[in-house]
Coordinates of C-alpha atoms and ligand atoms in Angstrom, one line a residue:
X1 CA -34.5 -28.4 11.4
X2 CA -36.5 -29.3 14.4
X3 CA -39.2 -27.0 15.8
X4 CA -37.1 -26.3 18.9
X5 CA -34.0 -25.4 16.8
X6 CA -36.2 -23.1 14.7
X7 CA -37.4 -21.4 17.8
X8 CA -33.8 -20.9 19.1
X9 CA -32.8 -19.4 15.8
X10 CA -35.6 -17.0 15.9
X11 CA -34.5 -15.9 19.4
X12 CA -30.9 -15.3 17.9
X13 CA -32.2 -13.1 15.1
X14 CA -30.3 -10.2 16.7
X15 CA -33.3 -8.0 16.1
X16 CA -31.7 -5.3 18.1
X17 CA -28.2 -5.4 16.6
X18 CA -25.3 -3.8 18.5
X19 CA -24.5 -0.6 16.5
X20 CA -21.2 1.2 16.3
X21 CA -22.8 4.0 18.4
X22 CA -24.3 2.0 21.2
X23 CA -22.0 -0.9 21.6
X24 CA -18.3 -0.3 20.7
X25 CA -15.2 1.2 22.3
X26 CA -13.8 4.3 20.7
X27 CA -10.9 2.3 19.4
X28 CA -13.3 -0.1 17.6
X29 CA -15.4 2.8 16.3
X30 CA -12.4 4.4 14.7
X31 CA -10.9 1.4 13.1
X32 CA -10.5 1.5 9.3
X33 CA -11.2 -1.5 7.2
X34 CA -8.5 -2.7 4.9
X35 CA -8.6 -1.0 1.6
X36 CA -6.7 -3.9 0.0
X37 CA -9.3 -6.3 1.2
X38 CA -12.1 -4.2 -0.3
X39 CA -10.4 -4.2 -3.7
X40 CA -9.7 -7.9 -3.4
X41 CA -13.4 -8.5 -3.0
X42 CA -14.2 -6.6 -6.1
X43 CA -11.6 -8.7 -8.0
X44 CA -13.0 -12.0 -6.6
X45 CA -16.5 -10.9 -8.0
X46 CA -15.0 -10.3 -11.5
X47 CA -13.1 -13.7 -11.4
X48 CA -16.3 -15.4 -10.5
X49 CA -17.9 -13.9 -13.6
X50 CA -15.1 -15.7 -15.6
X51 CA -13.4 -12.4 -16.8
X52 CA -9.9 -12.6 -17.9
X53 CA -7.9 -11.0 -15.0
X54 CA -4.3 -10.6 -13.9
X55 CA -4.8 -10.3 -10.1
X56 CA -1.9 -8.4 -8.5
X57 CA -3.7 -7.2 -5.5
X58 CA -3.2 -9.5 -2.7
X59 CA 0.1 -9.6 -0.8
X60 CA -0.3 -13.4 -0.6
X61 CA 0.7 -16.6 -2.6
X62 CA -1.4 -18.9 -4.7
X63 CA -0.1 -22.3 -3.5
X64 CA -0.4 -23.7 -7.0
X65 CA 2.2 -21.2 -8.0
X66 CA 4.2 -21.1 -4.9
X67 CA 3.8 -24.2 -2.7
X68 CA 5.5 -24.3 0.7
X69 CA 8.9 -26.2 1.1
X70 CA 8.3 -30.0 1.1
X71 CA 10.3 -30.3 4.3
X72 CA 8.0 -27.8 6.1
X73 CA 4.8 -29.7 5.0
X74 CA 6.2 -33.2 5.8
X75 CA 7.7 -32.2 9.2
X76 CA 4.4 -30.4 10.2
X77 CA 2.4 -33.5 9.4
X78 CA 4.8 -35.8 11.2
X79 CA 4.8 -33.5 14.3
X80 CA 1.0 -33.5 14.3
X81 CA 1.0 -37.3 13.9
X82 CA 3.5 -37.7 16.8
X83 CA 1.0 -35.8 19.0
X84 CA 2.7 -32.4 19.2
X85 CA -0.7 -30.8 19.8
X86 CA -0.4 -29.2 23.3
X87 CA 0.5 -25.6 24.2
X88 CA 4.0 -24.6 23.2
X89 CA 6.1 -22.6 25.6
X90 CA 4.8 -18.9 25.4
X91 CA 8.2 -17.7 24.1
X92 CA 8.4 -20.5 21.5
X93 CA 9.9 -24.0 21.4
X94 CA 13.6 -23.9 22.4
X95 CA 14.5 -26.0 19.3
X96 CA 12.9 -23.3 17.1
X97 CA 14.4 -20.4 19.0
X98 CA 17.8 -22.0 18.7
X99 CA 17.3 -22.6 15.0
X100 CA 16.3 -19.0 14.5
X101 CA 19.5 -17.8 16.4
X102 CA 21.6 -20.0 14.0
X103 CA 19.7 -18.8 11.0
X104 CA 20.1 -15.1 11.7
X105 CA 23.8 -15.6 12.5
X106 CA 24.2 -17.5 9.2
X107 CA 22.2 -15.2 7.1
X108 CA 22.6 -11.8 8.6
X109 CA 25.9 -12.2 10.4
X110 CA 24.3 -11.2 13.8
X111 CA 24.7 -13.3 16.9
X112 CA 21.7 -13.0 19.2
X113 CA 21.3 -14.8 22.6
X114 CA 18.4 -17.2 22.6
X115 CA 16.6 -14.9 25.2
X116 CA 16.2 -12.4 22.4
X117 CA 13.9 -14.6 20.3
X118 CA 10.2 -14.6 20.7
X119 CA 8.0 -16.8 18.6
X120 CA 4.4 -16.0 17.7
X121 CA 1.7 -16.7 15.1
X122 CA 3.3 -14.6 12.4
X123 CA 4.7 -11.2 12.3
X124 CA 1.3 -9.3 12.9
X125 CA 0.9 -10.3 16.6
X126 CA 4.6 -9.4 17.2
X127 CA 4.1 -6.0 15.6
X128 CA 1.1 -5.4 17.8
X129 CA 3.0 -6.6 20.9
X130 CA 5.9 -4.4 20.1
X131 CA 3.7 -1.4 19.7
X132 CA 1.8 -2.2 22.9
X133 CA 5.1 -2.8 24.8
X134 CA 6.7 0.4 23.7
X135 CA 3.9 3.0 23.0
X136 CA 1.6 4.8 25.3
X137 CA -1.4 6.7 24.0
X138 CA -0.2 9.8 22.4
X139 CA 3.4 8.6 21.9
X140 CA 4.7 9.2 18.4
X141 CA 5.1 6.3 16.0
X142 CA 7.1 7.5 13.0
X143 CA 6.9 5.6 9.7
X144 CA 7.5 6.2 5.9
X145 CA 4.5 6.0 3.6
X146 CA 3.5 4.3 1.6
X147 CA 3.7 1.7 4.4
X148 CA 2.0 -1.6 5.3
X149 CA -0.6 -1.1 8.0
X150 CA 1.5 1.0 10.4
X151 CA -1.5 3.5 10.6
X152 CA -3.6 0.7 11.9
X153 CA -1.0 -0.3 14.5
X154 CA -0.8 3.3 15.6
X155 CA -4.6 3.4 16.0
X156 CA -4.9 0.2 17.9
X157 CA -2.3 1.5 20.5
X158 CA -3.7 5.0 20.4
X159 CA -0.2 6.3 19.5
X160 CA 0.2 9.3 17.4
X161 CA 0.9 8.2 13.8
X162 CA 3.6 10.5 12.2
X163 CA 3.6 9.4 8.5
X164 CA 6.5 10.7 6.5
X165 CA 5.7 11.2 2.8
X166 CA 8.5 9.5 0.7
X167 CA 9.3 9.8 -2.9
X168 CA 10.2 7.6 -5.9
X169 CA 13.7 9.1 -6.1
X170 CA 14.5 7.6 -2.6
X171 CA 12.8 4.3 -3.6
X172 CA 9.9 5.4 -1.3
X173 CA 11.9 4.9 1.9
X174 CA 12.3 7.5 4.6
X175 CA 15.7 9.1 4.7
X176 CA 17.4 10.5 7.9
X177 CA 16.6 14.0 6.6
X178 CA 12.9 13.1 6.8
X179 CA 13.2 11.4 10.2
X180 CA 15.5 13.9 11.9
X181 CA 12.9 16.5 12.8
X182 CA 11.1 13.8 14.8
X183 CA 14.1 12.2 16.5
X184 CA 13.6 14.2 19.7
X185 CA 9.9 13.6 20.1
X186 CA 9.3 10.1 18.7
X187 CA 9.0 6.9 20.7
X188 CA 9.3 4.5 17.9
X189 CA 10.6 4.8 14.4
X190 CA 9.4 2.0 12.0
X191 CA 11.4 0.8 9.0
X192 CA 10.7 -2.0 6.6
X193 CA 13.0 -3.4 4.0
X194 CA 12.5 -5.0 1.5
X195 CA 9.3 -3.1 1.6
X196 CA 5.6 -3.7 1.1
X197 CA 4.1 -2.1 -0.9
X198 CA 7.1 -0.9 -3.0
X199 CA 9.4 -3.9 -3.5
X200 CA 12.4 -1.7 -2.9
X201 CA 15.2 -1.8 -0.3
X202 CA 16.7 0.8 1.9
X203 CA 20.2 1.6 1.0
X204 CA 22.7 0.2 3.5
X205 CA 24.2 3.7 4.0
X206 CA 20.9 5.2 4.7
X207 CA 19.9 2.5 7.2
X208 CA 23.3 2.9 8.9
X209 CA 22.8 6.7 9.1
X210 CA 19.3 6.4 10.7
X211 CA 20.4 3.6 13.0
X212 CA 23.4 5.7 14.2
X213 CA 21.2 8.8 14.8
X214 CA 18.9 6.5 16.9
X215 CA 21.9 5.4 19.0
X216 CA 23.0 9.1 19.4
X217 CA 19.5 10.2 20.4
X218 CA 19.4 7.4 23.0
X219 CA 22.7 8.4 24.4
X220 CA 21.3 11.9 24.9
X221 CA 18.0 10.6 26.4
X222 CA 20.0 8.4 28.9
X223 CA 21.9 11.5 30.0
X224 CA 18.5 13.4 30.5
X225 CA 16.7 10.5 32.1
X226 CA 14.1 10.3 29.3
X227 CA 12.4 7.3 27.7
X228 CA 14.2 5.6 24.9
X229 CA 13.7 5.8 21.3
X230 CA 13.1 2.4 19.6
X231 CA 13.7 1.1 16.1
X232 CA 11.0 -1.3 14.9
X233 CA 12.5 -3.0 11.9
X234 CA 10.3 -5.3 9.8
X235 CA 12.4 -7.7 7.7
X236 CA 9.7 -10.2 6.9
X237 CA 10.9 -9.9 3.2
X238 CA 14.5 -10.2 4.1
X239 CA 14.8 -13.7 2.6
X240 CA 13.3 -12.4 -0.7
X241 CA 16.0 -10.3 -2.3
X242 CA 16.4 -10.1 -6.0
X243 CA 19.2 -7.6 -6.7
X244 CA 22.9 -7.7 -6.0
X245 CA 22.6 -5.7 -2.7
X246 CA 22.2 -8.1 0.2
X247 CA 19.7 -7.6 3.0
X248 CA 21.0 -5.7 5.9
X249 CA 20.0 -5.9 9.6
X250 CA 20.4 -2.6 11.5
X251 CA 21.8 -4.5 14.5
X252 CA 24.5 -6.0 12.3
X253 CA 25.4 -2.6 11.0
X254 CA 25.4 -0.7 14.2
X255 CA 25.6 -3.1 17.2
X256 CA 25.1 -0.3 19.8
X257 CA 21.4 0.0 18.6
X258 CA 20.7 -3.6 19.9
X259 CA 19.0 -2.6 23.2
X260 CA 16.7 -0.3 21.2
X261 CA 15.7 -2.5 18.3
X262 CA 13.0 -4.9 17.7
X263 CA 13.4 -6.8 14.5
X264 CA 10.5 -8.8 13.0
X265 CA 10.6 -11.8 10.7
X266 CA 8.9 -15.0 9.9
X267 CA 8.1 -17.8 7.4
X268 CA 5.1 -16.2 5.8
X269 CA 6.9 -14.6 2.8
X270 CA 10.2 -16.4 2.4
X271 CA 8.6 -19.8 2.5
X272 CA 5.3 -18.8 0.9
X273 CA 3.7 -19.9 4.1
X274 CA 1.3 -17.1 5.0
X275 CA -1.3 -19.6 6.3
X276 CA 1.0 -21.5 8.7
X277 CA 1.5 -18.6 11.0
X278 CA 5.1 -18.7 12.4
X279 CA 7.0 -15.4 13.1
X280 CA 9.6 -14.2 15.4
X281 CA 11.0 -11.1 16.9
X282 CA 14.6 -10.3 17.9
X283 CA 15.0 -7.8 20.7
X284 CA 16.6 -7.1 24.1
X285 CA 15.6 -9.9 26.4
X286 CA 13.9 -7.3 28.7
X287 CA 11.7 -6.4 25.7
X288 CA 11.1 -9.8 24.6
X289 CA 9.8 -10.8 28.0
X290 CA 7.2 -8.0 28.0
X291 CA 6.2 -8.8 24.5
X292 CA 5.9 -12.4 25.5
X293 CA 3.7 -11.7 28.5
X294 CA 1.4 -9.4 26.4
X295 CA 1.0 -12.1 23.8
X296 CA 0.4 -14.8 26.3
X297 CA -2.8 -13.1 27.3
X298 CA -3.8 -13.1 23.7
X299 CA -2.8 -16.7 23.1
X300 CA -1.0 -15.8 19.8
X301 CA 1.4 -18.8 19.9
X302 CA 2.4 -20.3 16.6
X303 CA 0.9 -23.8 16.3
X304 CA 3.2 -26.4 17.7
X305 CA 3.5 -28.6 14.8
X306 CA 4.4 -25.7 12.5
X307 CA 7.0 -24.5 15.2
X308 CA 8.6 -28.1 15.1
X309 CA 8.6 -28.0 11.2
X310 CA 10.1 -24.5 11.0
X311 CA 12.9 -25.4 13.4
X312 CA 13.8 -28.5 11.3
X313 CA 13.7 -26.5 8.1
X314 CA 15.6 -23.5 9.2
X315 CA 18.3 -25.9 10.6
X316 CA 18.6 -27.5 7.2
X317 CA 20.7 -25.0 5.4
X318 CA 20.8 -26.9 2.0
X319 CA 17.0 -27.4 2.1
X320 CA 16.5 -23.6 2.8
X321 CA 18.9 -22.7 0.0
X322 CA 17.3 -25.1 -2.5
X323 CA 13.9 -23.8 -1.8
X324 CA 15.1 -20.2 -2.0
X325 CA 16.6 -20.6 -5.5
X326 CA 13.3 -21.9 -6.9
X327 CA 11.1 -19.5 -5.0
X328 CA 13.1 -16.3 -5.6
X329 CA 13.5 -17.2 -9.3
X330 CA 9.7 -17.6 -9.6
X331 CA 9.1 -14.2 -8.1
X332 CA 11.9 -12.5 -10.0
X333 CA 10.7 -13.9 -13.4
X334 CA 7.2 -12.5 -12.7
X335 CA 8.6 -9.1 -11.6
X336 CA 11.0 -9.1 -14.6
X337 CA 8.1 -9.8 -16.9
X338 CA 6.1 -6.9 -15.5
X339 CA 9.0 -4.6 -15.8
X340 CA 9.7 -5.6 -19.4
X341 CA 6.0 -5.1 -20.3
X342 CA 6.0 -1.6 -18.8
X343 CA 9.5 -0.7 -20.3
X344 CA 8.1 -1.6 -23.8
X345 CA 5.0 0.6 -23.1
X346 CA 7.2 3.5 -21.9
X347 CA 9.6 3.2 -24.8
X348 CA 6.5 3.4 -27.1
X349 CA 5.6 6.7 -25.4
X350 CA 2.9 5.6 -23.1
X351 CA 2.7 7.5 -19.7
X352 CA 4.0 4.6 -17.5
X353 CA 6.9 4.0 -15.2
X354 CA 8.2 1.7 -12.6
X355 CA 10.8 1.5 -9.8
X356 CA 13.3 -1.3 -10.0
X357 CA 12.2 -4.1 -7.7
X358 CA 14.9 -5.2 -5.3
X359 CA 13.1 -7.6 -2.9
X360 CA 9.7 -8.9 -1.6
X361 CA 7.0 -9.7 -4.2
X362 CA 6.0 -6.2 -5.3
X363 CA 6.6 -3.8 -8.1
X364 CA 5.9 0.0 -7.9
X365 CA 4.2 1.0 -11.1
X366 CA 3.1 4.4 -12.3
X367 CA 0.3 5.0 -14.7
X368 CA 0.2 8.8 -15.2
X369 CA -3.4 9.0 -16.4
X370 CA -5.0 11.5 -14.1
X371 CA -6.0 14.5 -16.1
X372 CA -6.5 12.4 -19.3
X373 CA -9.8 11.4 -20.7
X374 CA -11.1 8.0 -21.7
X375 CA -14.0 7.8 -24.2
X376 CA -14.7 11.5 -23.4
X377 CA -14.7 11.0 -19.7
X378 CA -12.1 12.8 -17.5
X379 CA -9.8 10.7 -15.3
X380 CA -9.6 12.5 -12.0
X381 CA -8.0 10.1 -9.5
X382 CA -5.9 7.0 -8.9
X383 CA -9.1 5.3 -7.9
X384 CA -10.5 6.1 -11.5
X385 CA -7.3 4.7 -13.0
X386 CA -7.5 1.5 -10.7
X387 CA -11.1 1.0 -11.7
X388 CA -10.5 1.5 -15.4
X389 CA -7.5 -1.0 -15.2
X390 CA -9.6 -3.5 -13.5
X391 CA -12.8 -3.2 -15.5
X392 CA -11.4 -2.4 -19.0
X393 CA -8.1 -4.2 -18.9
X394 CA -8.5 -7.0 -16.3
X395 CA -5.4 -5.7 -14.5
X396 CA -5.9 -5.5 -10.7
X397 CA -3.5 -3.3 -8.7
X398 CA -3.7 -1.3 -5.5
X399 CA -3.2 2.5 -5.4
X400 CA -0.5 3.7 -3.0
X401 CA -3.1 5.7 -1.3
X402 CA -4.2 2.4 0.3
X403 CA -0.8 2.5 1.9
X404 CA -1.0 6.1 3.2
X405 CA 0.7 8.0 0.4
X406 CA -1.2 11.1 -0.3
X407 CA -2.1 12.6 -3.7
X408 CA -3.2 11.4 -7.0
X409 CA 0.4 10.4 -7.9
X410 CA -0.4 7.5 -10.2
X411 CA 1.6 5.0 -8.2
X412 CA 0.3 1.5 -7.7
X413 CA 1.4 -1.8 -6.1
X414 CA 1.5 -4.9 -8.2
X415 CA 2.0 -8.1 -6.2
X416 CA 3.1 -11.2 -8.0
X417 CA 2.6 -14.0 -5.6
X418 CA -0.8 -15.2 -6.9
X419 CA -0.3 -15.0 -10.7
X420 CA 1.4 -17.0 -13.4
X421 CA 3.8 -15.7 -16.0
X422 CA 1.0 -16.2 -18.5
X423 CA -1.5 -14.2 -16.6
X424 CA 1.0 -11.3 -16.7
X425 CA 1.9 -11.7 -20.4
X426 CA -1.8 -11.9 -21.3
X427 CA -2.6 -8.6 -19.6
X428 CA -0.3 -6.3 -21.6
X429 CA -2.3 -6.2 -24.9
X430 CA -5.4 -5.4 -22.8
X431 CA -3.4 -2.5 -20.9
X432 CA -2.1 -1.2 -24.2
X433 CA -5.6 -1.1 -25.8
X434 CA -6.9 0.8 -22.8
X435 CA -3.9 3.3 -22.9
X436 CA -4.7 3.9 -26.5
X437 CA -8.1 5.1 -25.5
X438 CA -6.7 7.5 -22.8
X439 CA -6.2 10.9 -24.5
X440 CA -4.6 14.0 -23.1
X441 CA -7.4 16.3 -22.2
X442 CA -7.8 19.5 -24.0
X443 CA -6.8 21.7 -21.0
X444 CA -3.6 19.7 -20.5
Ligands
PLP1 C1 5.7 -5.7 5.6 C2 4.9 -6.8 6.3 N1 5.0 -7.1 7.5 C3 4.3 -7.9 8.1 C4 3.3 -8.7 7.4 C5 2.5 -9.7 8.1 O1 3.2 -11.0 8.2 P1 2.4 -12.2 8.9 O2 1.5 -12.8 7.8 O3 3.6 -13.2 9.2 O4 1.7 -11.7 10.0 C6 3.1 -8.4 6.1 C7 2.1 -9.2 5.3 O5 1.7 -8.8 4.2 C8 3.9 -7.4 5.4 O6 3.8 -7.2 4.1

């Protein structure tokens, strides 16, 4: 480095660092870091030490286990090489929006006009834009917990988060009974199916009941001249369904809810393409325009070559189907292997349980160890259980508390996108050895 460059670097030492107190907005000061990312960093450290580890923490895919569809990769490269490198239209390329309309009609039986479709760089910016478009500070955003990140979107928009504690008996989804007391005061109700972190789906009947109640609430509000109640429906895992029950779109079930619904979807999960950044929303054209204008200021367009590639892939029904068969079988075999392992442990009398996975890449597992002792030490929290599993059994999972579910319930998320079947199988003897050391405490 030259003397001049050294001097420049010295000047940039940031000796007087901006601090939380003297530099940032209240929104920035109150932001919570991601618990999943904190745990993932711990896991990376153990992996770098060469420890045997089954990493079920990240909601992502290892491209060696789950590569993107060949057609997506090839078409993105071809578009890049053709020079498709300028700004796309802020609502998305027309060819992609048309392909999305056809895909949704084909897969979900719902015919949207092209003006309903807004494309952005993944589901996240669309979630943010929907919240910004619909919520003022203090407005109520109602969502079931455990949930993926809705507390953060509430915080970013300064909306009032109304988390509803769900239970395993309802597959950790909110029911109309839970939502009903908030129907009159809420501005947005958020639902997600298949769900992160639970891997469960809403029953079609319950989804229909909730959707109908939202329509009725809006009819009342229109009569009273009040602002509408919106349904924000995250269906990013809608293409990853493992059971017999198909994925349902609320607008397909109750078309009258269309004006008040924003559905979110994208290629991140169904095509294992989290890094390619293409998502879309389906909403009333008036809502889509506002979300588009918000996102235009952020510049959160999906990259143009990926938009071209996604339009070609979505339009190629046989290619989508062929990829889906392989991808979903890969996810299902991993979930099944986990379920079989935990079923065997449960049958042998160990305090473990799970909820049948129906979609997405997750399994809800319960290790009911709080209150037991290990090597004479009391286990007092889910965090203790998580740490024991990680350190002593090389089994890395995320407690449901990271997704807002309160209490030391023993429930954890296991995410299978970044592990092999072998990684899962190898973990069970280690888990069993740890469980053998966990004794009921004397006071139990
Ligand atoms: C339920 C849910 N919605 C949205 C997202 C974000 O999707 P994207 O990567 O397309 O922004 C995720 C990512 O994990 C998710 O689990």
